[in-house]
mmCIF file of C-alpha atoms and ligand atoms in Angstrom:
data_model
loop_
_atom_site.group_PDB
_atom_site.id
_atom_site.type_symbol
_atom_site.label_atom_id
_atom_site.label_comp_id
_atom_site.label_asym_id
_atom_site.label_seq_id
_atom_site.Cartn_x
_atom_site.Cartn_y
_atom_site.Cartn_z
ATOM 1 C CA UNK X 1 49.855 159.162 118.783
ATOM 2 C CA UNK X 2 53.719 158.869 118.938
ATOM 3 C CA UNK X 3 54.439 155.313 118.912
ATOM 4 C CA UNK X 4 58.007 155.704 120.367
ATOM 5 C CA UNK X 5 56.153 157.715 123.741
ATOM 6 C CA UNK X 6 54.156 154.839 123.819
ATOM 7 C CA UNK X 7 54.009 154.149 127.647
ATOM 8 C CA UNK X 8 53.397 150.489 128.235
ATOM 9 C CA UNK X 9 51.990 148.846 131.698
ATOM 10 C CA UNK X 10 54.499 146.727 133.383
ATOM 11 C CA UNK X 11 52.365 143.696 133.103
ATOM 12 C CA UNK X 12 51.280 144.362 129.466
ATOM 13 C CA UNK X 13 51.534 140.987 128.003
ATOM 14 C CA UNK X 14 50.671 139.039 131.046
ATOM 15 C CA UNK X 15 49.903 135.498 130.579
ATOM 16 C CA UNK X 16 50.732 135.539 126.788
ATOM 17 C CA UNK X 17 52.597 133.206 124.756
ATOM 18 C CA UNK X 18 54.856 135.127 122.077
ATOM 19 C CA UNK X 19 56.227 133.530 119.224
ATOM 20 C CA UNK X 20 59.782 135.791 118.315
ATOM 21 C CA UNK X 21 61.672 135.157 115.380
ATOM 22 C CA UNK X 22 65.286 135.805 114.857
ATOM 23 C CA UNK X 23 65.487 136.570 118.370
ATOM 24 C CA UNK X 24 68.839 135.107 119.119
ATOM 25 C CA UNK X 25 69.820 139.052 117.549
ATOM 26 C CA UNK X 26 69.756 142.079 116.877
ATOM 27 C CA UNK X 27 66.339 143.892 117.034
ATOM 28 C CA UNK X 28 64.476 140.100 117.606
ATOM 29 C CA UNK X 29 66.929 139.747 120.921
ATOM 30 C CA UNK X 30 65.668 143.254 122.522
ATOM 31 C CA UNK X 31 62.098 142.034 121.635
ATOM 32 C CA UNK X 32 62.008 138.940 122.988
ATOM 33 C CA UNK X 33 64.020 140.753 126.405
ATOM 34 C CA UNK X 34 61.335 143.092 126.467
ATOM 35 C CA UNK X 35 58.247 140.978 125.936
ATOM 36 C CA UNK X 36 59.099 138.605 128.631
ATOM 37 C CA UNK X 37 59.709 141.339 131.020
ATOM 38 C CA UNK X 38 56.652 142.865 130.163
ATOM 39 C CA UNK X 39 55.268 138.908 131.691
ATOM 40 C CA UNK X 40 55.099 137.356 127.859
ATOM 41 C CA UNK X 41 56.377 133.442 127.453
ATOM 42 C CA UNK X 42 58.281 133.635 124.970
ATOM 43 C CA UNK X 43 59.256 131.596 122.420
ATOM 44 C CA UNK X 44 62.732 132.401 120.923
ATOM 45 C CA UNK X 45 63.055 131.670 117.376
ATOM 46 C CA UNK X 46 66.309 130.991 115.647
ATOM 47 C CA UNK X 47 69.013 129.390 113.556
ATOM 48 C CA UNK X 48 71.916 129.382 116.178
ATOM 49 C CA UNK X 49 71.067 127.600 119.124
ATOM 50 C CA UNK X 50 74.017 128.572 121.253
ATOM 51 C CA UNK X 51 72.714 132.346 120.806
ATOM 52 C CA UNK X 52 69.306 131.110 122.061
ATOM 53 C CA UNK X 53 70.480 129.642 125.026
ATOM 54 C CA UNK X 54 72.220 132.865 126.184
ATOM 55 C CA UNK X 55 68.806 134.998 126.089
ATOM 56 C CA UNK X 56 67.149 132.003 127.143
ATOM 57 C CA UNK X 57 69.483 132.063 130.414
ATOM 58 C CA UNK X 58 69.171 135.858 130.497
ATOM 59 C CA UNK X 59 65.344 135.981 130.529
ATOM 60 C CA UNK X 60 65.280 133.442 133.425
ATOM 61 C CA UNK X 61 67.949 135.233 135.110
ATOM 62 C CA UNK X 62 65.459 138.830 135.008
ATOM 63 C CA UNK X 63 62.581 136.353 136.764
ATOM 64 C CA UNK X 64 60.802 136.470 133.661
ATOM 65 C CA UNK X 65 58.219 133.438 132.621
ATOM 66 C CA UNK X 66 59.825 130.931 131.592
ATOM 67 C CA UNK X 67 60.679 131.098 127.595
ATOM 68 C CA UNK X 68 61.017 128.343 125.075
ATOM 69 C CA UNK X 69 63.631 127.608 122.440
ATOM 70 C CA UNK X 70 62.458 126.605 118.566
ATOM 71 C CA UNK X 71 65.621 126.419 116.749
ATOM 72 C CA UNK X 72 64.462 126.356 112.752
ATOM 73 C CA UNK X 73 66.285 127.432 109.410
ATOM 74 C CA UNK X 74 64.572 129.592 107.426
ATOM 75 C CA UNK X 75 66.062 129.513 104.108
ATOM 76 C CA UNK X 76 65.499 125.216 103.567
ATOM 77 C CA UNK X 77 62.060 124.563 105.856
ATOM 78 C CA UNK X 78 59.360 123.037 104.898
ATOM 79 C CA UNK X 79 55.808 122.493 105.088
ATOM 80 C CA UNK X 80 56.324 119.236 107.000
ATOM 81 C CA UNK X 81 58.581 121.548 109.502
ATOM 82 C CA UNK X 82 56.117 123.907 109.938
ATOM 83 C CA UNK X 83 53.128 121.254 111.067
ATOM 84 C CA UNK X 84 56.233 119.898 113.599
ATOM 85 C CA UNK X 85 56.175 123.701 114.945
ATOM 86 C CA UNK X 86 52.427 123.933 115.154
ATOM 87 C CA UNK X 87 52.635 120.360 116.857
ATOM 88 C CA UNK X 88 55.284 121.453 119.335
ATOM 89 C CA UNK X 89 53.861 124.302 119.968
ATOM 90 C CA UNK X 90 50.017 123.160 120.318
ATOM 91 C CA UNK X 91 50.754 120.476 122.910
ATOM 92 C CA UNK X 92 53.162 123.206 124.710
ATOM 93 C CA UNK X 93 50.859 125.931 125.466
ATOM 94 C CA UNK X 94 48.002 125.124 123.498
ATOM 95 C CA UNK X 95 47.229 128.190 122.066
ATOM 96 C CA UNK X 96 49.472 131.425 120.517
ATOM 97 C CA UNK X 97 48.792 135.196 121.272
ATOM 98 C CA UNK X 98 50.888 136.596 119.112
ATOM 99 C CA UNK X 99 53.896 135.839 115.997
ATOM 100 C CA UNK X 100 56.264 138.877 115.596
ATOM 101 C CA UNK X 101 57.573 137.636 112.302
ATOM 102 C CA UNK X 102 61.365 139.547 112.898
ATOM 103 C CA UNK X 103 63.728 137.103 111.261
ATOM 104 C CA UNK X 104 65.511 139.035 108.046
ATOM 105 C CA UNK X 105 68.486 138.927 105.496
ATOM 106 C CA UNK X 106 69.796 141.853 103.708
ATOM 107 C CA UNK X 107 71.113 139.801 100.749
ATOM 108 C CA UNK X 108 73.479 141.809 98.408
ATOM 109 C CA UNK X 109 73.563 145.288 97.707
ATOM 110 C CA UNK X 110 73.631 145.246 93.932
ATOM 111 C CA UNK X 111 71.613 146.355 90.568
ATOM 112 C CA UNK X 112 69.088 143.884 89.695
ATOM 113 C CA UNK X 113 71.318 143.115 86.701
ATOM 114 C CA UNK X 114 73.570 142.014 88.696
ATOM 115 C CA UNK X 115 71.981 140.075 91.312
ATOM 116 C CA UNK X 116 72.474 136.642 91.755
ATOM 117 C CA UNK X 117 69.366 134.403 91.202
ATOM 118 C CA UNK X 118 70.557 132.166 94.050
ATOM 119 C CA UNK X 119 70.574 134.966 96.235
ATOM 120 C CA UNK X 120 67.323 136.040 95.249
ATOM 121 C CA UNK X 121 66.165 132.812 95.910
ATOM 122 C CA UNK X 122 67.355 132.693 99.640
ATOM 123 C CA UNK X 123 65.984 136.296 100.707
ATOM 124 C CA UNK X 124 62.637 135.194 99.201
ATOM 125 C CA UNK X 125 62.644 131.991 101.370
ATOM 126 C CA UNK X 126 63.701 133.781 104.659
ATOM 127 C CA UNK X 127 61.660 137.708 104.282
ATOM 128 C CA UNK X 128 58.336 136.027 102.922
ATOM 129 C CA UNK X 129 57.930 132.441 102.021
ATOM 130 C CA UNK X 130 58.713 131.752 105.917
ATOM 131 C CA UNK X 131 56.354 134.193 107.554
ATOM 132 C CA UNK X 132 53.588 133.375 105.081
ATOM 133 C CA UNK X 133 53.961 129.264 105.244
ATOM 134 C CA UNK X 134 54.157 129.581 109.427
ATOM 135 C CA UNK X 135 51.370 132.125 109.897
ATOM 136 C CA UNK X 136 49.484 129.623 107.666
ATOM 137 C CA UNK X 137 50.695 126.815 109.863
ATOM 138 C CA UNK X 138 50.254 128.654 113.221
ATOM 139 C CA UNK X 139 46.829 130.349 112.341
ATOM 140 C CA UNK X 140 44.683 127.800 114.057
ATOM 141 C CA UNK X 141 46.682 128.127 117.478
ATOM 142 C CA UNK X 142 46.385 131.978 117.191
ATOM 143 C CA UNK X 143 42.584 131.536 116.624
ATOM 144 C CA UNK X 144 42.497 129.946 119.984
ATOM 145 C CA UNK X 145 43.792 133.156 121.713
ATOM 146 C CA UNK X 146 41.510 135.544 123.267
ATOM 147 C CA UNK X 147 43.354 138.626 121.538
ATOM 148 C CA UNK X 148 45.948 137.253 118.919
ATOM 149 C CA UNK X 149 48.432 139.761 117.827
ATOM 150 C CA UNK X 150 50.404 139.175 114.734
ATOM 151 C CA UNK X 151 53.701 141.907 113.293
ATOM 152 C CA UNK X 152 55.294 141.678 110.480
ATOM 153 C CA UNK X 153 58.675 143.435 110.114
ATOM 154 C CA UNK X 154 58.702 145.604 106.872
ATOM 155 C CA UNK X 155 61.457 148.624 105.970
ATOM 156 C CA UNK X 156 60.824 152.131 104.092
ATOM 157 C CA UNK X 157 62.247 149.854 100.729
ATOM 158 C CA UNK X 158 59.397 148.003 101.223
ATOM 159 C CA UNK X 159 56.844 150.925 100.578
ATOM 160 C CA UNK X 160 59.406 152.619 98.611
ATOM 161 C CA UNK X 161 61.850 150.867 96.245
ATOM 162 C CA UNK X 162 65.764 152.285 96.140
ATOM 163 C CA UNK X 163 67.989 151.026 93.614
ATOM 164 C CA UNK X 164 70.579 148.771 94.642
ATOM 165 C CA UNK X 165 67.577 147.011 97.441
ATOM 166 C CA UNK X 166 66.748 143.778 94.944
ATOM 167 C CA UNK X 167 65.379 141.162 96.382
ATOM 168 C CA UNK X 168 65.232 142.470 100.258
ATOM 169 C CA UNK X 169 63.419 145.492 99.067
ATOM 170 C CA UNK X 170 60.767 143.155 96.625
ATOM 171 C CA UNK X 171 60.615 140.709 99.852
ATOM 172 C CA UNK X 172 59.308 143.430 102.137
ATOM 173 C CA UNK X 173 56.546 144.886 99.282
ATOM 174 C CA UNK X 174 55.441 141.414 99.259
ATOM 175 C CA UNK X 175 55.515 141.230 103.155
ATOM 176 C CA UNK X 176 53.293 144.544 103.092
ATOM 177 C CA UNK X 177 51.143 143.143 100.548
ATOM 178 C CA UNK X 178 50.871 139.524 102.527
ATOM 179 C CA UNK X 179 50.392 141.475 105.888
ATOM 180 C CA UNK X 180 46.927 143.842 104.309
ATOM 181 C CA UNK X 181 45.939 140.142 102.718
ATOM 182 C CA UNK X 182 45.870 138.160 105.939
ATOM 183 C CA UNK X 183 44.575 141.078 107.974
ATOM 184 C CA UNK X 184 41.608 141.138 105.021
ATOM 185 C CA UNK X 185 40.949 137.540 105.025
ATOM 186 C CA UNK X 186 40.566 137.313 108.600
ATOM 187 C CA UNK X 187 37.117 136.426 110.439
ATOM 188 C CA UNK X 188 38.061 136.191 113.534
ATOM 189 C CA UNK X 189 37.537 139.665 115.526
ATOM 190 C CA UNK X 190 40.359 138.963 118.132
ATOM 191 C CA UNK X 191 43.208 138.379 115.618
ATOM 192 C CA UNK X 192 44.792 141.125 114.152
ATOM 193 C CA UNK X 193 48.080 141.677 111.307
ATOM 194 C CA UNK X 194 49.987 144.532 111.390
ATOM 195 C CA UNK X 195 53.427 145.488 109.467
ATOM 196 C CA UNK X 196 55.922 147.745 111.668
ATOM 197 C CA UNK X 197 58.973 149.536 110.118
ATOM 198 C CA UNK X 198 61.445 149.901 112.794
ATOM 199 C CA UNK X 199 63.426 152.062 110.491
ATOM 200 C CA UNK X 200 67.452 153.018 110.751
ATOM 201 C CA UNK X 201 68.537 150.850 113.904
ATOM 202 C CA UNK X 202 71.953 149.504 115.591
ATOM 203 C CA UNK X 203 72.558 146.176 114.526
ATOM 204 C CA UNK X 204 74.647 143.932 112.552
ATOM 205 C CA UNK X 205 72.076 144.121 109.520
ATOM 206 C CA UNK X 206 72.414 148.013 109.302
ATOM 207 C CA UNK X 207 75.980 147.842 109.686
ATOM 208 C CA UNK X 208 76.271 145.292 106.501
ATOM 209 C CA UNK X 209 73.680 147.612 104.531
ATOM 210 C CA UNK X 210 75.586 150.788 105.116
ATOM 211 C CA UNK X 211 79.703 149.945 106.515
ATOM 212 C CA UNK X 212 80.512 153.686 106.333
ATOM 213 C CA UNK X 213 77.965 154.850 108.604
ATOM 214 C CA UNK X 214 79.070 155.141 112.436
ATOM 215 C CA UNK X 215 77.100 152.911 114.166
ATOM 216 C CA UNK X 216 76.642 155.520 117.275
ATOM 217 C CA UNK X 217 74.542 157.775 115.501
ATOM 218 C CA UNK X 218 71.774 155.208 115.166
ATOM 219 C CA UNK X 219 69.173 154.586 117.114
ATOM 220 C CA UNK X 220 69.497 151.520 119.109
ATOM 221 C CA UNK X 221 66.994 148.569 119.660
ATOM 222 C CA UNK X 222 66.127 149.410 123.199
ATOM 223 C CA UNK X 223 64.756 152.554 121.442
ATOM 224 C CA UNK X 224 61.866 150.962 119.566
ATOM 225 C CA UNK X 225 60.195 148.725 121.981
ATOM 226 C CA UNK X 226 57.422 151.137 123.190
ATOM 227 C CA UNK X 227 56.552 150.670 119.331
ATOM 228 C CA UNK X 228 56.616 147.258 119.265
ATOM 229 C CA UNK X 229 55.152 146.832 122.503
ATOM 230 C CA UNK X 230 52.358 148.721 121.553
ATOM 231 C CA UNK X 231 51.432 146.956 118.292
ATOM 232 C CA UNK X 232 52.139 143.581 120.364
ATOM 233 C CA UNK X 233 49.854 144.693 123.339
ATOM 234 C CA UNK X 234 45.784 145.207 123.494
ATOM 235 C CA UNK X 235 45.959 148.369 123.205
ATOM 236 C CA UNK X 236 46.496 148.671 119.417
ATOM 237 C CA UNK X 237 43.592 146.356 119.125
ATOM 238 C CA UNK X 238 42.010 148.477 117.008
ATOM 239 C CA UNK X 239 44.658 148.192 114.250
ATOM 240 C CA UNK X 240 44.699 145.266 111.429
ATOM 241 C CA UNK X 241 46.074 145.719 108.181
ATOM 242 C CA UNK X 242 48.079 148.782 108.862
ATOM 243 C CA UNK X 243 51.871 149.631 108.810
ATOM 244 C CA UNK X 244 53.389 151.607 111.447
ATOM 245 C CA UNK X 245 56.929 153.393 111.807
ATOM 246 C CA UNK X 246 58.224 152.733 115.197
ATOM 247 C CA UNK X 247 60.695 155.850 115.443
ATOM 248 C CA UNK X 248 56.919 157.942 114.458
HETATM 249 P P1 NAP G 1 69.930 141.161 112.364
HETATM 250 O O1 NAP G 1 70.630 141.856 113.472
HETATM 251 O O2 NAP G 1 70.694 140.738 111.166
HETATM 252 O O3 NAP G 1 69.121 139.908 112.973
HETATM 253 C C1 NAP G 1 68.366 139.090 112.142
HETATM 254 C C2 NAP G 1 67.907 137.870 112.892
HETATM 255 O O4 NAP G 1 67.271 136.980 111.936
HETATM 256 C C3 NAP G 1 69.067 137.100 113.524
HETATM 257 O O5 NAP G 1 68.679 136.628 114.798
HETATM 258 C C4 NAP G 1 69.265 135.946 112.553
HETATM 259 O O6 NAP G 1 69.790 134.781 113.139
HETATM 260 C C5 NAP G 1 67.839 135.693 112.066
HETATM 261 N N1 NAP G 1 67.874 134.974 110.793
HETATM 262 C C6 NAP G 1 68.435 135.398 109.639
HETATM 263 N N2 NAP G 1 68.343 134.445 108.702
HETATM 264 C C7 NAP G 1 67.715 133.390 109.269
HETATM 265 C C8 NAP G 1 67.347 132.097 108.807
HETATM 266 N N3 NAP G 1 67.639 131.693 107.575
HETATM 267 N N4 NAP G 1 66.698 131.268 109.655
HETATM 268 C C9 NAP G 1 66.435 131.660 110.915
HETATM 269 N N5 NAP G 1 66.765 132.863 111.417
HETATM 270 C C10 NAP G 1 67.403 133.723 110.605
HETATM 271 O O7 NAP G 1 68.730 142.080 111.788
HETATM 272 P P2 NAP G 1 67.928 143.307 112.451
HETATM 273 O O8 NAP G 1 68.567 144.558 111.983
HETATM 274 O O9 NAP G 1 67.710 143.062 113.890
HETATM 275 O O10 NAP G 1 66.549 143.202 111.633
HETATM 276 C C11 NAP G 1 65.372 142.629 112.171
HETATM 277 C C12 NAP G 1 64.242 142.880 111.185
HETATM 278 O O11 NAP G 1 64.061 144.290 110.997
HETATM 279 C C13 NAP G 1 64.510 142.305 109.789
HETATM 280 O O12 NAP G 1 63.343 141.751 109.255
HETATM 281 C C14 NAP G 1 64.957 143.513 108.986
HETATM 282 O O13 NAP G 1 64.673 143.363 107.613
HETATM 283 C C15 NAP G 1 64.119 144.615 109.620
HETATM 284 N N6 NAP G 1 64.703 145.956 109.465
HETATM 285 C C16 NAP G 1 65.861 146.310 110.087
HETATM 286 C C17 NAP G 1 66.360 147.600 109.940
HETATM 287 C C18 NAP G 1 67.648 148.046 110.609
HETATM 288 O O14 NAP G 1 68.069 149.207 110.413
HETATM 289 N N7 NAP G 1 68.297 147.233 111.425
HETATM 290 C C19 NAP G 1 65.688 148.549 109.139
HETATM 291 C C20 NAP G 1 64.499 148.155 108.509
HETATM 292 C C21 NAP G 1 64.019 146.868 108.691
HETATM 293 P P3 NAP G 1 71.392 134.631 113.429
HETATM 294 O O15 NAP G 1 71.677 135.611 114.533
HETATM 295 O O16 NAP G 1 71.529 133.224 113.839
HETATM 296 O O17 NAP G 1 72.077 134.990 112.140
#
């Protein structure tokens, strides 16, 4: 099937509690928008509370459940941080139907002779080391759901390398890699791991990765959402371990 005809029902994610990181921007923003009107709670991930609060007020202006706000930093948390999440989140809603693990840095465009270890080091923390240590954190809540989806957000350079993609591009083989493990691992039938690619799309990242390109010719946000509602939604709940395009 084409993903992006996908054709979602209005009430898709009724009565589900959604767990969106980096969704005070960019492609995380239009998620979280678009999971909560499809009747998710959702729980808005990020590092800048003030751009929290405005989709916070947004979603409860559309009538939309009411969402949450988990303000964390991604490059410097710990373990300890991640139980406090689990905590928070366990005596909130007791339970988690689905992560979509969104949050990202590009890092610097440079030859891997060039690239500084520091930098390295932060893109690591941010594109794997934090969706691995809060899945791991979170699983037990998501084993409570009734049908637990979990997405992983990958990038072509992440099945491909491309010179000049360093660390972002290793970061997103090993989110692949950590997406086919956890969906491998897993006994429980109603959980589920997918990676999505949402390929070229409007936002700040894209326009930092490529500041020739005119930003109108991209595809915007808006446009991948009957992708990622699908792999969100029961009715991909046949897929685990795979890794879908959402412009396909
Ligand atoms: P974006 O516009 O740069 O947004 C990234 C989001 O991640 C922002 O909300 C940002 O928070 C948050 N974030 C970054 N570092 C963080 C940290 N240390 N702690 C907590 N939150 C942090 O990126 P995007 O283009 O929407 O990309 C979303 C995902 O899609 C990423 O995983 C990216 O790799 C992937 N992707 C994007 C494209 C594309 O063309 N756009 C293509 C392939 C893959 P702030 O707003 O507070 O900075």
């Amino acid at each position: 099937m084409k993903y992006s005809e996908y054709q979602p029902r209005p009430d898709l994610l009724k009565n589900k509690v959604i767990l969106i990181t980096g969704a005070g921007d960019g492609i995380g923003r239009t998620a979280a928008l678009s999971y909560a009107l499809h009747g998710a709670t959702v729980v808005l991930h990020g590092r800048t509370i003030n751009k929290l609060e405005v989709i916070y007020d947004e979603i409860e202006g559309l009538g939309a459940p009411q969402p949450a706000i988990l303000p964390l930093q991604l490059s410097s948390a710990s373990t300890r941080d991640y139980e406090l999440l689990a905590d928070t989140l366990t005596s909130q809603f007791g339970r988690l139907d689905g992560i979509l693990h969104n949050a990202g840095i590009l890092g610097e465009r440079l030859p891997l002779s060039d690239y500084p270890t520091d930098i390295w080091d932060e893109v690591m923390a941010v594109n794997l080391r934090a969706p691995f240590a809060m899945t791991q954190a979170l699983l037990p809540l998501l084993e409570k759901s009734e049908a637990a989806s979990v997405i992983f957000a990958s990038s072509g350079v992440g099945r491909e390398a491309r010179a000049l993609w360093g660390a972002y591009s290793v970061s997103k083989f090993g989110v692949e890699a950590m997406c086919q493990i956890f969906a491998k691992e897993n006994t429980y039938p109603q959980l589920r791991f997918n990676c999505i690619n949402p390929g070229a799309t409007r936002t700040a990242m894209r326009a930092k990765a490529f500041p020739n390109e005119d930003p109108l010719t991209l595809p915007t946000s808006e446009m991948l959402m009957p992708a990622y509602l699908y792999l969100m939604g029961e009715d991909s709940k046949h897929l685990n371990g795979e890794s879908i395009n959402a412009q396909d």
